[in-house]
Amino acid sequence: MKKLAVIACGWHYPSQFYEKMLTQKIPTGWVVDSFVISHRHPENKNVIKEKDDARSYSGTDLLHYLDSVLYESPLTEKDITDFGWKYIEKPNTMGDMEVFNQWTEDYDYNDYDIFFITHDDNIILSDSLFEDALGEDRINLYKPLVETRVGRDQFNIELVENDLDWHYLGNGYSRYIPKAMTPRGSFGFYTKELINEMGGKFSMDDITLTRIGKTDTPEGHQSLTDWNSSDGNFRDFLYESKNLELVDKTRFISNTKRVSRYCIEGERGFIHKNNTSEDHYIPAVKQLFEEILE
């Protein structure tokens, strides 16, 4: 049997995410263990207060409506463990891939074949993510074409068969974004072979910001910019491979960054708070739901 470790960064605690992630269909021949690395307790007063407006929303805006679905009800630690998560508290040093490094303080990553690392402010749209990515009837995936590289970060992509010949599988890719090939640490699969290549952990070089002991979510979009360096470190690691081999071994589920038929990624806890230059985000979300309603 192969083993998949799901590792979520526990901060916002949306009920929809924690329940729906544990209803994913398990591919034949796989075992899935799910962990939440908690950086503040789900019953902390800031966790509840920050999402009260989302829970009480009754308007017609789609993105705000999705937030109301995401945070339908507050969660307790018992709710989370009853869903099937293993709950682990760690210092709030940073999010993204650092939760994997913290997870390895308690678990041997060599016991697993693939790791799914995710933020918890994502709305889950399907129960077939693992089955479609890893199972027998796999979906096709978008592959960056290394020979089409323009500048540092932009590659054309093409849809290819999913032969499980990838090392990193992200949620979405949009070529027009200046930092197109900078993977987000918010919703993606990583193989054990890739972790081995990195020496067993993700690089946190050049990151000085920590929020140990703090339980509020910063309002300003730039407040946590320092933490984005982890994504850049991972991107640079992919580039350092011979002939961009690890870029060639990268895949994406969709051709719209942050948005796929499996997940819409939030930001600072909300779907509506997409303080981003990614012009496709709102149209892609709306189109996704138009297709669902057809």
C-alpha positions as a printed Julia matrix, in Angstrom:
294×3 Matrix{Float64}:
   0.0    0.0     0.0
   1.13   3.55   -0.76
   0.69   6.3     1.81
  -0.4    9.92    1.44
   0.03  12.44    4.25
  -2.34  15.41    4.2
  -0.8   18.29    6.15
  -2.96  21.38    6.73
  -1.87  24.68    8.21
  -4.33  25.32   11.03
  -5.2   29.0    11.4
  -8.66  29.96   10.09
 -10.58  26.71   10.8
 -13.41  26.83    8.24
 -15.92  24.07    8.87
 -16.38  23.36    5.14
 -12.67  22.72    4.56
 -12.05  20.47    7.55
 -15.1   18.34    6.86
 -14.84  18.11    3.06
 -11.12  17.3     2.96
 -11.86  14.19    5.01
 -14.61  13.02    2.64
 -12.19  12.58   -0.27
 -12.43   9.23   -2.03
  -9.32   7.14   -1.4
  -7.65   5.67   -4.49
  -7.26   1.91   -4.64
  -3.96   0.85   -3.07
  -3.56   4.02   -1.0
  -3.81   4.9     2.68
  -4.38   8.54    3.7
  -3.44  10.07    7.06
  -4.53  13.65    7.77
  -2.78  16.12   10.08
  -3.45  19.71   11.06
  -0.47  21.73   12.29
  -2.21  24.28   14.5
  -0.71  27.75   14.94
  -3.62  29.03   17.05
  -6.37  27.1    18.77
  -9.66  26.77   16.83
 -11.57  27.99   19.88
  -9.46  31.16   20.27
 -11.68  34.25   20.41
  -9.95  35.82   17.39
 -10.7   32.74   15.28
 -14.4   33.1    16.02
 -14.62  36.91   15.86
 -12.78  37.28   12.54
 -15.36  35.13   10.75
 -18.61  36.32   12.4
 -19.45  38.63    9.48
 -18.89  35.83    6.97
 -21.23  33.51    8.86
 -24.0   36.11    8.97
 -23.72  37.23    5.32
 -27.05  37.24    3.48
 -26.25  39.21    0.31
 -25.9   38.11   -3.3
 -22.17  38.55   -4.01
 -20.75  35.16   -5.01
 -17.39  35.5    -3.27
 -18.93  36.63    0.02
 -21.47  33.83   -0.29
 -18.63  31.3    -0.65
 -17.09  32.69    2.53
 -20.38  32.11    4.33
 -20.32  28.5     3.15
 -16.69  28.12    4.16
 -17.34  29.34    7.71
 -20.86  28.02    8.21
 -20.17  27.03   11.81
 -17.32  27.54   14.3
 -15.22  24.46   15.03
 -13.85  23.04   18.24
 -10.73  20.93   18.53
 -13.01  17.96   19.18
 -14.93  18.64   15.96
 -11.68  18.54   14.01
 -10.43  15.32   15.57
 -13.9   13.75   15.21
 -13.69  14.44   11.46
 -10.51  12.35   11.48
  -7.66  14.86   11.68
  -4.65  14.39   13.94
  -4.35  17.73   15.73
  -0.81  18.99   16.5
   0.05  22.38   18.02
   3.26  24.11   16.89
   4.69  27.66   17.29
   3.44  30.23   14.77
   6.76  30.65   13.0
   5.17  30.81    9.55
   2.69  29.02    7.29
   3.12  27.47    3.86
   5.68  24.66    3.58
   7.05  25.26    7.08
   4.17  23.15    8.4
   5.81  20.17    6.69
   9.07  20.9     8.52
   7.15  21.1    11.81
   5.29  17.88   11.03
   8.62  16.05   10.59
   9.47  16.87   14.2
   6.91  14.22   15.15
   6.74  11.93   12.1
   9.19  10.25    9.73
   8.44  11.42    6.21
  10.06   8.26    4.85
   6.93   6.4     5.95
   4.95   8.18    3.21
   5.08   8.33   -0.58
   3.37  11.66   -1.27
   2.53  14.72    0.81
  -0.41  17.04    0.25
   0.27  20.42    1.89
  -2.57  22.92    2.14
  -3.75  26.11    3.79
  -7.08  25.77    5.53
  -8.76  28.84    3.96
  -9.6   26.91    0.79
 -13.11  25.93   -0.24
 -13.24  22.31   -1.4
 -15.46  21.66   -4.41
 -15.02  17.93   -5.04
 -14.56  14.64   -3.22
 -12.44  13.1    -6.01
  -9.19  15.09   -5.72
  -7.02  12.19   -4.55
  -8.71   9.69   -6.81
  -8.32  11.92   -9.88
  -4.71  12.84   -9.1
  -3.43   9.43   -7.94
  -5.99   6.77   -8.83
  -6.45   4.47  -11.8
  -8.61   6.85  -13.91
  -6.47   9.96  -13.53
  -7.18  13.35  -15.05
  -4.82  15.02  -17.53
  -2.56  17.71  -16.11
  -0.88  20.9   -17.33
   2.87  20.62  -17.86
   5.31  23.57  -18.16
   7.35  23.34  -21.36
  10.92  24.11  -20.37
  11.94  24.99  -23.93
   9.41  27.86  -24.0
  10.87  29.74  -21.03
  10.64  33.53  -21.21
  12.53  35.52  -18.61
  12.87  33.75  -15.29
   9.38  32.49  -14.48
   7.14  32.16  -17.5
   6.61  28.95  -19.45
   3.97  27.82  -21.9
   1.95  24.82  -20.72
   0.29  21.89  -22.45
  -2.22  19.31  -21.28
  -0.59  15.89  -20.9
  -1.53  12.47  -19.58
  -1.02  11.95  -15.86
   1.51   9.14  -15.75
   2.44   9.89  -12.14
   5.79  11.05  -13.47
   5.66  14.37  -11.62
   7.28  15.46   -8.36
   5.18  18.56   -7.66
   1.5   19.01   -8.54
  -0.05  22.41   -7.89
  -3.61  23.7    -8.07
  -3.28  26.11  -10.99
  -0.91  28.02  -13.27
  -1.41  31.27  -15.22
   1.38  32.12  -17.65
   0.71  35.87  -17.82
   1.58  36.42  -14.14
   5.16  37.78  -13.83
   6.01  35.15  -11.19
   4.04  32.4   -12.96
   6.37  29.56  -11.93
   6.43  30.51   -8.26
   4.36  27.69   -6.72
   2.08  28.61   -3.84
   2.45  26.52   -0.7
  -1.31  26.55   -0.28
  -2.65  23.5    -2.15
  -0.28  20.99   -3.69
   1.23  17.5    -3.81
   4.94  16.73   -3.27
   6.64  13.35   -3.71
   9.01  11.78   -1.21
  11.68  11.79   -3.93
  11.36  15.56   -4.17
  11.61  15.95   -0.39
  14.73  13.77   -0.47
  16.23  16.04   -3.14
  15.72  18.97   -0.77
  17.45  17.18    2.08
  14.27  16.31    3.95
  12.88  19.81    4.5
  11.8   23.02    2.77
  14.19  25.95    2.86
  13.19  28.87    5.08
  16.28  30.93    4.19
  15.94  34.73    4.3
  12.78  34.6     6.42
  12.98  36.58    9.65
   9.32  37.28   10.51
   7.65  35.13   13.15
   4.3   35.59   14.91
   4.83  33.28   17.87
   2.14  33.88   20.46
   0.04  36.15   18.23
  -3.51  35.04   17.43
  -4.81  37.83   15.16
  -4.85  37.73   11.36
  -3.05  40.79    9.91
  -5.33  43.06    7.87
  -2.67  44.46    5.55
  -1.83  42.41    2.48
   1.88  43.16    2.89
   2.05  42.21    6.57
   3.22  38.66    5.85
   5.22  39.34    2.67
   8.38  37.99    4.28
   6.77  34.55    4.42
   6.42  34.47    0.64
  10.15  33.77    0.49
   9.44  30.1     1.2
   7.6   29.86   -2.13
  10.5   31.63   -3.84
  13.01  29.3    -2.22
  11.1   26.3    -3.52
  10.86  27.81   -7.01
  14.61  28.47   -7.04
  15.23  24.89   -5.97
  13.23  23.7    -8.99
  15.32  25.95  -11.23
  18.6   24.65   -9.84
  17.93  21.16  -11.19
  19.95  20.08  -14.22
  18.32  21.21  -17.48
  15.29  22.32  -15.44
  14.46  18.66  -14.82
  12.31  19.46  -11.8
  10.36  22.08  -13.74
   9.79  19.38  -16.35
   8.51  17.18  -13.5
   6.05  19.85  -12.33
   2.33  19.67  -13.13
  -0.78  21.76  -12.48
  -4.43  20.79  -12.19
  -5.8   23.88  -13.94
  -4.66  26.75  -16.14
  -5.98  29.35  -13.69
  -3.84  30.0   -10.62
  -5.66  29.51   -7.31
  -8.8   28.15   -9.03
  -9.62  24.61  -10.14
 -12.67  22.38  -10.14
 -11.37  20.91   -6.87
 -10.52  24.02   -4.9
 -10.82  27.8    -4.77
  -7.97  29.18   -2.69
  -8.7   31.95   -0.23
  -6.42  34.7     0.98
  -6.02  35.9     4.56
  -8.93  33.61    5.39
 -11.44  34.69    2.76
 -12.41  33.99   -0.83
 -13.53  37.61   -1.3
 -10.26  39.06    0.01
  -8.24  38.36   -3.12
  -5.82  41.28   -2.94
  -3.98  40.1    -6.0
  -2.98  41.25   -9.46
  -4.27  37.97  -10.89
  -7.02  39.33  -13.15
  -8.42  35.88  -13.87
  -9.39  35.07  -10.27
 -12.91  36.51  -10.04
 -13.94  35.61  -13.64
 -12.57  32.09  -13.14
 -14.57  31.61   -9.94
 -17.75  32.87  -11.59
 -17.21  30.7   -14.68
 -16.62  27.67  -12.49
 -20.01  28.11  -10.84
 -21.76  28.82  -14.11
 -20.47  25.46  -15.34
 -21.64  23.76  -12.16
 -25.14  25.21  -12.57
 -25.44  24.17  -16.23
